[in-house]
XYZ file of C-alpha atoms in Angstrom:
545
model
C 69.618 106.897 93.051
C 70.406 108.435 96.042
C 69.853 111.779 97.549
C 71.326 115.136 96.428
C 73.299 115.234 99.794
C 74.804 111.504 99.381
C 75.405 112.456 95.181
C 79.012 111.000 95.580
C 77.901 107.444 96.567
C 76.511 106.836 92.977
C 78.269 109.805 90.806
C 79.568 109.093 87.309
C 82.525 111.010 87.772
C 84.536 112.279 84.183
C 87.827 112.977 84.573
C 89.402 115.792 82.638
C 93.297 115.972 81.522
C 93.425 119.477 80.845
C 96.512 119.375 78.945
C 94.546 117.151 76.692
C 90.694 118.154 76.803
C 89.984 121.602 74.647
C 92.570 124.490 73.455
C 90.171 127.728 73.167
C 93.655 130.013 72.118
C 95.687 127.441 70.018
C 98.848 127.299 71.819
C 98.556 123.618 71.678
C 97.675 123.232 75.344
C 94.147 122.925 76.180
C 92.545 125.566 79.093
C 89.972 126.511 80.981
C 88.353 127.870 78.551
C 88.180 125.397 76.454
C 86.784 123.384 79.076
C 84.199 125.564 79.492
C 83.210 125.721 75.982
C 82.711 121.854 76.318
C 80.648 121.695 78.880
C 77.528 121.123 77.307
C 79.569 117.884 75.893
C 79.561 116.649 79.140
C 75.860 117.348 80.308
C 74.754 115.611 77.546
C 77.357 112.454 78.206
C 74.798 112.055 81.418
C 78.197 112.758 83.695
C 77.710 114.244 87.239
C 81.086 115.784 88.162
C 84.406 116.620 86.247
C 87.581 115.606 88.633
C 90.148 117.854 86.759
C 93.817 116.720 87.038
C 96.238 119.363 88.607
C 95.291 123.337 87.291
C 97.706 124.892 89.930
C 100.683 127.046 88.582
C 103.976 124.585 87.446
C 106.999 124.472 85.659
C 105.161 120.685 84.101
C 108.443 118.616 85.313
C 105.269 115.962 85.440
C 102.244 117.614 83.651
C 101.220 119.683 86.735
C 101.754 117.117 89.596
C 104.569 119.513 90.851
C 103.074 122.461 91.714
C 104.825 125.942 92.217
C 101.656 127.251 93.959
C 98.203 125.718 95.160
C 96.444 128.974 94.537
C 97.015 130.002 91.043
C 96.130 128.736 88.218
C 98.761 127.495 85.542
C 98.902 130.247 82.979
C 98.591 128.188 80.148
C 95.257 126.958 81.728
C 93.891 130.481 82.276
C 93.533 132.523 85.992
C 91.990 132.010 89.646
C 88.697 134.416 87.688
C 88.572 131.655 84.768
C 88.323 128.777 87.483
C 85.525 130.708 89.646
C 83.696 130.930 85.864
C 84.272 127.707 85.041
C 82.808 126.675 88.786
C 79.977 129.013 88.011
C 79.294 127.632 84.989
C 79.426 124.081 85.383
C 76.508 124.024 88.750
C 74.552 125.938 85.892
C 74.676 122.962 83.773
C 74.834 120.369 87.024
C 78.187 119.538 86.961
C 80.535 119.360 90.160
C 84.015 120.133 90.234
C 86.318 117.952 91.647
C 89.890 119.484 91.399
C 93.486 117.397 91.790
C 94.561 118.083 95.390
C 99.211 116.689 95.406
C 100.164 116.485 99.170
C 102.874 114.270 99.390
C 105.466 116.809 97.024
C 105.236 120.241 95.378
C 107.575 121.209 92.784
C 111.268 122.956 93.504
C 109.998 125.914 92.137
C 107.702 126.525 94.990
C 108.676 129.184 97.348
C 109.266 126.875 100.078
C 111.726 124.919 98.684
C 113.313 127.863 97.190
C 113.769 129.056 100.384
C 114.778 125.655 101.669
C 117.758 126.137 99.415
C 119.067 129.196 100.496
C 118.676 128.549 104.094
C 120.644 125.661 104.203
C 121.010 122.636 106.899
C 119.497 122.789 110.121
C 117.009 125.616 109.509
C 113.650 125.915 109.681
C 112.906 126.222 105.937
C 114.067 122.603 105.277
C 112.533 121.189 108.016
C 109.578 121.525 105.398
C 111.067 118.753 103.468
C 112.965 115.763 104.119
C 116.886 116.583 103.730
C 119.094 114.384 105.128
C 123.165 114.148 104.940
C 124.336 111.300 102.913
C 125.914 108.085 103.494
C 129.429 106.815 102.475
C 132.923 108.774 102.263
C 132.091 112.389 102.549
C 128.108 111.908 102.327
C 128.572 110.931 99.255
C 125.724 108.504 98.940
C 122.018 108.380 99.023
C 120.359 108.289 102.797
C 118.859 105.244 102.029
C 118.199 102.611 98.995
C 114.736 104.156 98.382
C 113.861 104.259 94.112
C 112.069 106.631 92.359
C 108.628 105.935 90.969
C 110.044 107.240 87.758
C 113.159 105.368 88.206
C 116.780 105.979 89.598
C 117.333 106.717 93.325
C 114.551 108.624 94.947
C 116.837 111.754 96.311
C 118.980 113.851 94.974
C 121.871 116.073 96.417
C 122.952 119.898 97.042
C 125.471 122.317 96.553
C 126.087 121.791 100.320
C 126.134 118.373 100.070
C 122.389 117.172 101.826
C 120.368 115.069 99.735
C 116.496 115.771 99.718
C 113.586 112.791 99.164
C 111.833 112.730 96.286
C 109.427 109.626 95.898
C 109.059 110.517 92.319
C 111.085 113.645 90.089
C 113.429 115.641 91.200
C 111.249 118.565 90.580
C 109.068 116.736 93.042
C 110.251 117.182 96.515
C 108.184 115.386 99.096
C 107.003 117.311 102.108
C 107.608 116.501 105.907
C 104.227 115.449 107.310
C 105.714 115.635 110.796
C 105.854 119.041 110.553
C 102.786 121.233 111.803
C 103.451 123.733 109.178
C 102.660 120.989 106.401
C 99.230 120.453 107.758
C 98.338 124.550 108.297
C 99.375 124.750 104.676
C 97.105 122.117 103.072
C 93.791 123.275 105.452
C 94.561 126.297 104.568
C 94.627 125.393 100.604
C 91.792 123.307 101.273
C 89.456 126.279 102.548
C 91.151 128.259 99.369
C 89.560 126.212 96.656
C 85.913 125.734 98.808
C 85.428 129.169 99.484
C 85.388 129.270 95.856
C 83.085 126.655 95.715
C 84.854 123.282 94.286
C 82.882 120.505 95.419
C 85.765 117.822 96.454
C 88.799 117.294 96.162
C 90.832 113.974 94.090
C 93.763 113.482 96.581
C 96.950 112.470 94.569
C 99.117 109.740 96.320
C 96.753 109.384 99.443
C 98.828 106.177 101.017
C 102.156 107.992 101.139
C 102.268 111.669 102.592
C 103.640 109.840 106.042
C 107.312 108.194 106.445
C 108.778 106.413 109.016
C 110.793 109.221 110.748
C 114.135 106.635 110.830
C 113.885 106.603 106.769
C 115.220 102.903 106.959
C 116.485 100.843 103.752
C 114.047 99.031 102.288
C 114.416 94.997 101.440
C 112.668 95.319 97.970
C 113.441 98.451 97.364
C 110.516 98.480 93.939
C 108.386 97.663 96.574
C 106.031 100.749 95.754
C 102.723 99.279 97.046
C 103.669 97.653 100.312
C 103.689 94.097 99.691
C 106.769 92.838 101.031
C 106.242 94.571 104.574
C 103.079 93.809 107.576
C 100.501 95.848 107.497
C 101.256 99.507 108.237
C 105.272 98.778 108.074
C 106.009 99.937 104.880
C 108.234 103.323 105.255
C 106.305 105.377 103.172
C 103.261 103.398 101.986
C 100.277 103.073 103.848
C 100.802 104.392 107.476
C 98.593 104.638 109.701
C 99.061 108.026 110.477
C 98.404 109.096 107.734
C 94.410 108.465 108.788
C 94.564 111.369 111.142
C 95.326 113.755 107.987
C 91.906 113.015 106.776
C 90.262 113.139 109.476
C 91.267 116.687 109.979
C 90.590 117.485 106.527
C 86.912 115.388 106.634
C 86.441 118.193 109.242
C 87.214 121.173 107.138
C 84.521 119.812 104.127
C 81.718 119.459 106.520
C 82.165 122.369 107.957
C 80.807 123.818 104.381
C 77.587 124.182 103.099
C 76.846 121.354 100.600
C 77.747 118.059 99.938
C 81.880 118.448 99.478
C 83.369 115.152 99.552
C 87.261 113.816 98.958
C 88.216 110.643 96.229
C 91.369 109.054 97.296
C 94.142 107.500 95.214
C 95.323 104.818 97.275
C 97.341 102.161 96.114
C 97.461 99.511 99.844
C 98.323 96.110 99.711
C 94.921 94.880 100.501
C 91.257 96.078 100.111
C 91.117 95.604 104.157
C 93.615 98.532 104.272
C 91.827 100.442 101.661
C 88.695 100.374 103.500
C 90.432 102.137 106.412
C 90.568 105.326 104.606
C 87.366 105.412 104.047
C 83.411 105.914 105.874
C 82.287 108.313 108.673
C 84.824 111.077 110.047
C 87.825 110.354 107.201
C 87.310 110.234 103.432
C 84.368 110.029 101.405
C 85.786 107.528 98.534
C 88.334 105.552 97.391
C 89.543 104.597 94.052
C 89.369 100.865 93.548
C 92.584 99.860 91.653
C 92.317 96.297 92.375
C 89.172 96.240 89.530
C 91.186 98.726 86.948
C 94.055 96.350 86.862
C 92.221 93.096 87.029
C 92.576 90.801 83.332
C 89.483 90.418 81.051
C 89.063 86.987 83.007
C 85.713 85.967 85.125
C 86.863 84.693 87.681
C 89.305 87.565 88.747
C 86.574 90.295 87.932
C 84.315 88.894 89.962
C 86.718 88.005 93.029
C 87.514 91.995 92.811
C 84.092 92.816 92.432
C 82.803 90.659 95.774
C 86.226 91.915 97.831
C 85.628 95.732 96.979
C 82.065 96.004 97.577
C 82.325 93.599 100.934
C 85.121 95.370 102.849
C 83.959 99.117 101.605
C 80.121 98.361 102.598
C 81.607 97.088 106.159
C 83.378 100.575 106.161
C 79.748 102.019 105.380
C 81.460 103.588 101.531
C 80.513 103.247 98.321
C 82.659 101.053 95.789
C 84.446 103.279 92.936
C 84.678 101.576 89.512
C 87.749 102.677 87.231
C 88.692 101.745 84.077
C 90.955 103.937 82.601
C 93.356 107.267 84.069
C 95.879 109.604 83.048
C 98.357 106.585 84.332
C 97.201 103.321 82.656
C 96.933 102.387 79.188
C 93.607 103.211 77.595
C 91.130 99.732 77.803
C 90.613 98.906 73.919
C 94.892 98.498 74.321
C 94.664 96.681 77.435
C 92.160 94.339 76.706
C 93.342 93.494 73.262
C 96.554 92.237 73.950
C 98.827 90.485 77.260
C 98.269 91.808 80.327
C 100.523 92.380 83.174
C 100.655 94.117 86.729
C 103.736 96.554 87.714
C 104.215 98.780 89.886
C 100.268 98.784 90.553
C 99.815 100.144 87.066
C 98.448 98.753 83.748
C 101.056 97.856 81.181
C 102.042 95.642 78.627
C 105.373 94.683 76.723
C 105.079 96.793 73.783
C 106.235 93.718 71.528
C 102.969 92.511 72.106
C 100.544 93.318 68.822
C 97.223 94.700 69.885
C 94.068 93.326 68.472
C 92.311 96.835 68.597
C 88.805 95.297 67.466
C 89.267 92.311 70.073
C 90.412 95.070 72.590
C 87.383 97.776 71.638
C 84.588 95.005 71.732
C 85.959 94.322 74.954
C 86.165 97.730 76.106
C 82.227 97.980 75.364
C 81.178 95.055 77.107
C 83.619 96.443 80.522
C 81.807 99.336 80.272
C 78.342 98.253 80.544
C 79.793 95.613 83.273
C 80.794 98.741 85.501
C 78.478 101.133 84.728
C 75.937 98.232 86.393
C 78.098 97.959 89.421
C 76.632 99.349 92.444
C 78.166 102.714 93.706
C 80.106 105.090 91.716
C 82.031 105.367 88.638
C 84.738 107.399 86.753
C 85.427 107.696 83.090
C 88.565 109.127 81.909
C 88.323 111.868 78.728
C 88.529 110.082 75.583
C 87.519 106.532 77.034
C 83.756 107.074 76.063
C 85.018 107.236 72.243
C 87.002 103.592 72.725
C 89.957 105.437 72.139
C 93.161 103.048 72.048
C 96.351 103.726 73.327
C 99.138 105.162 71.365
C 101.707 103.492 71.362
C 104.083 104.674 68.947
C 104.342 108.522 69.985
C 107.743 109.510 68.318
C 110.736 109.198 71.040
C 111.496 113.183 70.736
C 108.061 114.138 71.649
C 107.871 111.876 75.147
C 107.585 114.358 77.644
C 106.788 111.323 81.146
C 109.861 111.936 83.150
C 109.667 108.171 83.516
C 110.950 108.163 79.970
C 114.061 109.885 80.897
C 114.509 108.705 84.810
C 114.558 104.960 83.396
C 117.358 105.711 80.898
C 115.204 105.484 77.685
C 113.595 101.822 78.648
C 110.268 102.672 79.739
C 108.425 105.359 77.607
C 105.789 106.149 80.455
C 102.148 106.904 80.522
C 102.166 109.374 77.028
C 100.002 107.025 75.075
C 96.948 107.943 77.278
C 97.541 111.207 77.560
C 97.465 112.885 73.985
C 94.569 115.411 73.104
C 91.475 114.050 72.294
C 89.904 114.678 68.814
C 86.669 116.378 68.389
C 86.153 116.190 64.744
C 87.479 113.615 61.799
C 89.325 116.528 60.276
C 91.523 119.487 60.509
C 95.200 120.484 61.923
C 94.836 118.969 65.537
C 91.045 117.049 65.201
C 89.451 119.946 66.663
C 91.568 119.984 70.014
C 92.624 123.581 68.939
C 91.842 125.962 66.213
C 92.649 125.101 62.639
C 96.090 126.578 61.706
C 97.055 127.007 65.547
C 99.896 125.392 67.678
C 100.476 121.665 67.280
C 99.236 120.189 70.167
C 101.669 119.510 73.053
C 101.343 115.642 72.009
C 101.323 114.669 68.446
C 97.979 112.895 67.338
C 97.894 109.954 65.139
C 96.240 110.304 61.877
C 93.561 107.476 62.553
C 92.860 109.757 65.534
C 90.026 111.021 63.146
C 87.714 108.191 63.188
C 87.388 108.300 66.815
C 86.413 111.959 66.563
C 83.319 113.138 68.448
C 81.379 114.703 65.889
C 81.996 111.379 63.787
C 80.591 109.155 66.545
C 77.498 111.764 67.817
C 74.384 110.298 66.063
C 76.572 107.090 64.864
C 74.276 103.840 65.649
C 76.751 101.564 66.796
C 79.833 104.171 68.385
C 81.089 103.865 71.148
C 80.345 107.215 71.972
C 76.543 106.687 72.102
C 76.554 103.480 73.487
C 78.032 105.336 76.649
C 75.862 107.854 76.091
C 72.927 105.320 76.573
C 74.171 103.554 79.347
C 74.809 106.749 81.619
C 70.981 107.877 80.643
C 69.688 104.335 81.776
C 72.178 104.418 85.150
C 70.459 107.810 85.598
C 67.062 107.092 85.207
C 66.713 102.979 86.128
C 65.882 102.850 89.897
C 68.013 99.588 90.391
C 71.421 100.974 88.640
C 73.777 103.365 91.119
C 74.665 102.677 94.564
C 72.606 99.134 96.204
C 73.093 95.800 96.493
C 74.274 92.987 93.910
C 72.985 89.305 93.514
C 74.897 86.632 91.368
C 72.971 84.494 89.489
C 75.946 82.835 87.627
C 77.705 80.314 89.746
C 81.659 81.014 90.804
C 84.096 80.135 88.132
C 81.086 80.504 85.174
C 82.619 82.358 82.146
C 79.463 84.112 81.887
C 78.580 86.456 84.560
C 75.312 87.243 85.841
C 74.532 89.300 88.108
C 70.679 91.077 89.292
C 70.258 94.430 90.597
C 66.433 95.233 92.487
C 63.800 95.790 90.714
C 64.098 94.286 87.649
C 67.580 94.355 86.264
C 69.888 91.564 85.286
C 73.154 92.269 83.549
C 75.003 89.180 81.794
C 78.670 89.676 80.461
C 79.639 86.748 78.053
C 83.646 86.272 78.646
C 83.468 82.858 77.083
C 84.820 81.866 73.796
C 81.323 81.062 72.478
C 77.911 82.658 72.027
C 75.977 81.524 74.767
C 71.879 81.390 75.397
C 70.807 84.633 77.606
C 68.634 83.496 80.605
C 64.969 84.371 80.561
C 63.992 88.160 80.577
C 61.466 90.391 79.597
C 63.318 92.529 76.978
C 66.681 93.732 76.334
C 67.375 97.476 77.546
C 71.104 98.021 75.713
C 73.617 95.605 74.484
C 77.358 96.433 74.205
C 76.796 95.272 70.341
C 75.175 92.879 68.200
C 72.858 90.055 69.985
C 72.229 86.828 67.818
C 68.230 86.595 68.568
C 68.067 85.626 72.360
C 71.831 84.170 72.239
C 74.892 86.583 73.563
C 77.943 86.551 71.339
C 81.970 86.327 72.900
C 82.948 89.584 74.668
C 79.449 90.943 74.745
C 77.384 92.312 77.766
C 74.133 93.128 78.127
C 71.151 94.553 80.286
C 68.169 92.524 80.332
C 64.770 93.878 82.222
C 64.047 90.783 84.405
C 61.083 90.013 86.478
């Protein structure tokens, strides 16, 4: 493992939904004080760091990603005093904080664009955002064709007839990058949330804080990742000025005491542009999306694999591994029926019936593929008790704005989102307090048997499993960031790969139980081994001379 100062280059990185975690008062929305209460959860889970999805004060147009203001705390989370406790606390235990950081929008509630509002055209105030008169009889029409992440057009017009950008709500507004004040803002929010003594930062929709000035139309206008355009072209995703934002900001975190580093959520159209983000004098890490979306299928796994570690070694950063996020649907789901790829994300067609044991022996085996990979890893809340997606969350209780922005077609990313349980019984599985607030999502009732208490101690969960595999990646000197050697040849079903000294991981994704090459003892299987044979969608670790 590497050195305390380098801890991000091999961190197993948990990411906390807030919303969703722990609720300490039983309002149905879990806090920071829940969170706290759980932290010895998460010590003993073998984690390193908690990234925590946004905490900042919001109206919740999109669960906190449009925030009112960077340096409070969202009352129904707790205050700016719980978060320097909850800091406090978690070093005690070892645990880094890694808070959401939204750069490309805040929320029209925010002072700024309150006081865009009221100064109207021309000023100052809006030159904070991107208004723009419309197009058409009596600027009557959009500025451009650009869409909405969440569907529909992506502005939206005022009372004095000027249209402002927003790439995904309307409570969203994106800011103007061009303008200084933008950047003297976010240092200065950045320095707000070290001096307090966060360790990082998880920078939300890292590819698209800069626009081409001339805001032109777009030929494919659901072109959200940049794959119709060259390199860099793309009007809002993926420009290369955007690398001199992080280089300022790479400033600010070493000029701090301790290792801070920065995770960025980048979707590019290659893993050459990726890489750019990344290594000496700009960010620390990158998420690797490529791997989170690829199909339970050899051959693309281990192209991904070979194309993330090759171009973010030449950059001299570690790979990230992802499986799961507050934006995809939950693995067992994924892997247990049809895939497909849109808009960058996840998804399925929700015709499709799920084959939730197919899809959870699956999930185990991708876990103990990743958790093997060298460099760092992230594991979203709930994914370390093979919790599957819900998918039939009752229409009234969707609260995505995709749900409404796509005119009831698309019911958004709810399904990975709902509070976790904690034990196989009571009023919200232990989320809350018994007889308190129904949580802000509605649980299923089979929620129960994926319940932490029920799966501590289990043989066989899910929940130990991970539990096992984190302690090993911890403690085994060739698991966390290093090099990787194939032993299976390209296009084998069966992959194969060594790790130095002594470590061979083999994931069967064959239809049929296969022999396991020779080894000197098995250190954890993702489930049952038949003698020295490897059934279907099973990994495991092998100690190999």
């Amino acid at each position: 493992m590497t050195t305390e100062a380098l801890w991000w280059r091999d961190a197993v990185i948990y990411q906390v939904y807030i919303r969703s975690f722990a609720d300490s008062d039983g309002d149905g929305i879990g806090d920071l004080a829940g969170l706290r209460e759980r932290l010895p959860y998460l010590r003993d889970l073998g984690v390193d760091a908690l990234w925590i999805n946004p905490w900042y004060a919001s109206p919740q147009v999109d669960a906190g990603y449009d925030v009112a203001d960077y340096r409070a705390i969202e009352p129904a989370y707790g205050t700016v005093a719980d978060a320097e406790k909850l800091i406090a606390e978690a070093h005690e235990y070892g645990l880094r904080i890694i808070p959401d950081l939204v750069p490309n929008h805040l929320s029209d509630h925010h002072a700024w664009f309150v006081e865009a509002l009221a100064a109207g055209p021309g000023s100052a105030a809006r030159a904070r955002f991107l208004f723009r008169d419309g197009r058409g009889p009596d600027g009557a029409e959009p500025p451009n064709n650009w869409l909405s992440h969440f569907g529909g057009p992506a502005w939206t017009r005022v009372a004095d007839g000027q249209w402002y950008l927003h790439l995904f709500a309307p409570g969203q507004p994106d800011v103007n990058w061009e303008n200084p004040e933008v950047h003297t803002e976010f240092e200065a929010v950045l320095r707000f949330w070290f001096d307090r003594g966060v360790d990082g930062f998880r920078i939300d929709v890292a590819h698209g804080l800069v626009k081409d000035p001339a805001l032109p139309d777009l030929a494919d206008p659901t072109d959200f990742v940049g794959l119709s355009t060259g390199p860099g072209e793309h009007p809002y995703v993926d420009r290369d000025d955007v690398l001199a934002i992080y280089e300022s900001w790479r400033r600010i975190a070493d000029s701090y005491d301790g290792a801070r580093m920065f995770v960025a959520e980048a979707w590019t159209p290659s893993p050459e542009r990726l890489a750019r983000y990344v290594g000496p004098g700009r960010l620390h890490t990158a998420f690797n999306f490529d791997y989170l979306v690829a199909p339970w299928d050899p051959a693309a796994l281990r192209t991904t694999i070979d194309t993330t570690t090759g171009f973010l070694s030449s950059a001299g950063a570690p790979a990230t591994w992802v499986l799961e996020n507050h934006d995809v649907v939950r693995a067992p789901s994924r892997y247990g029926r049809p895939t497909v790829s849109r808009h960058g994300n996840a998804t399925f067609d929700e015709s499709d019936p799920v084959d939730v044991e197919l899809g959870v022996r699956r999930a185990r085996a991708a876990f103990l593929l990743y958790a093997a990979l060298p460099g760092g890893m992230y594991v979203y809340q709930g994914q370390e008790l093979g919790l599957p997606q819900v998918d039939d969350i009752p229409e009234a209780a969707l609260q995505d704005p995709t749900w409404e922005r796509s005119g009831h077609t698309e019911r958004g990313r709810d399904g990975c989102r709902v509070p976790i349980p904690w034990t196989p019984t009571g009023s919200s599985f232990g989320f809350g307090p018994d007889g308190g607030a129904s949580p802000w999502l509605p649980q299923p009732a089979w929620f129960g048997e994926y319940a932490v208490s029920a799966e501590e101690g289990a043989e066989g969960s899910f929940l130990e499993l991970a539990r096992a595999a984190l302690a090993t990646r911890r403690r085994h000197p060739a698991l966390g960031e290093g090099d990787l050697d194939w032993v299976s040849a390209a296009g084998d079903a069966v992959l194969v790969f060594r790790r130095s000294p002594a470590f061979l991981a083999v994931v069967n994704l064959s239809a049929e139980t296969v022999d396991l090459p020779d080894h000197d003892g098995v250190l954890l299987a993702s489930g049952p081994l038949d003698g020295r044979r490897l059934p279907p969608d099973t990994a495991v670790w092998l100690a190999a001379h």
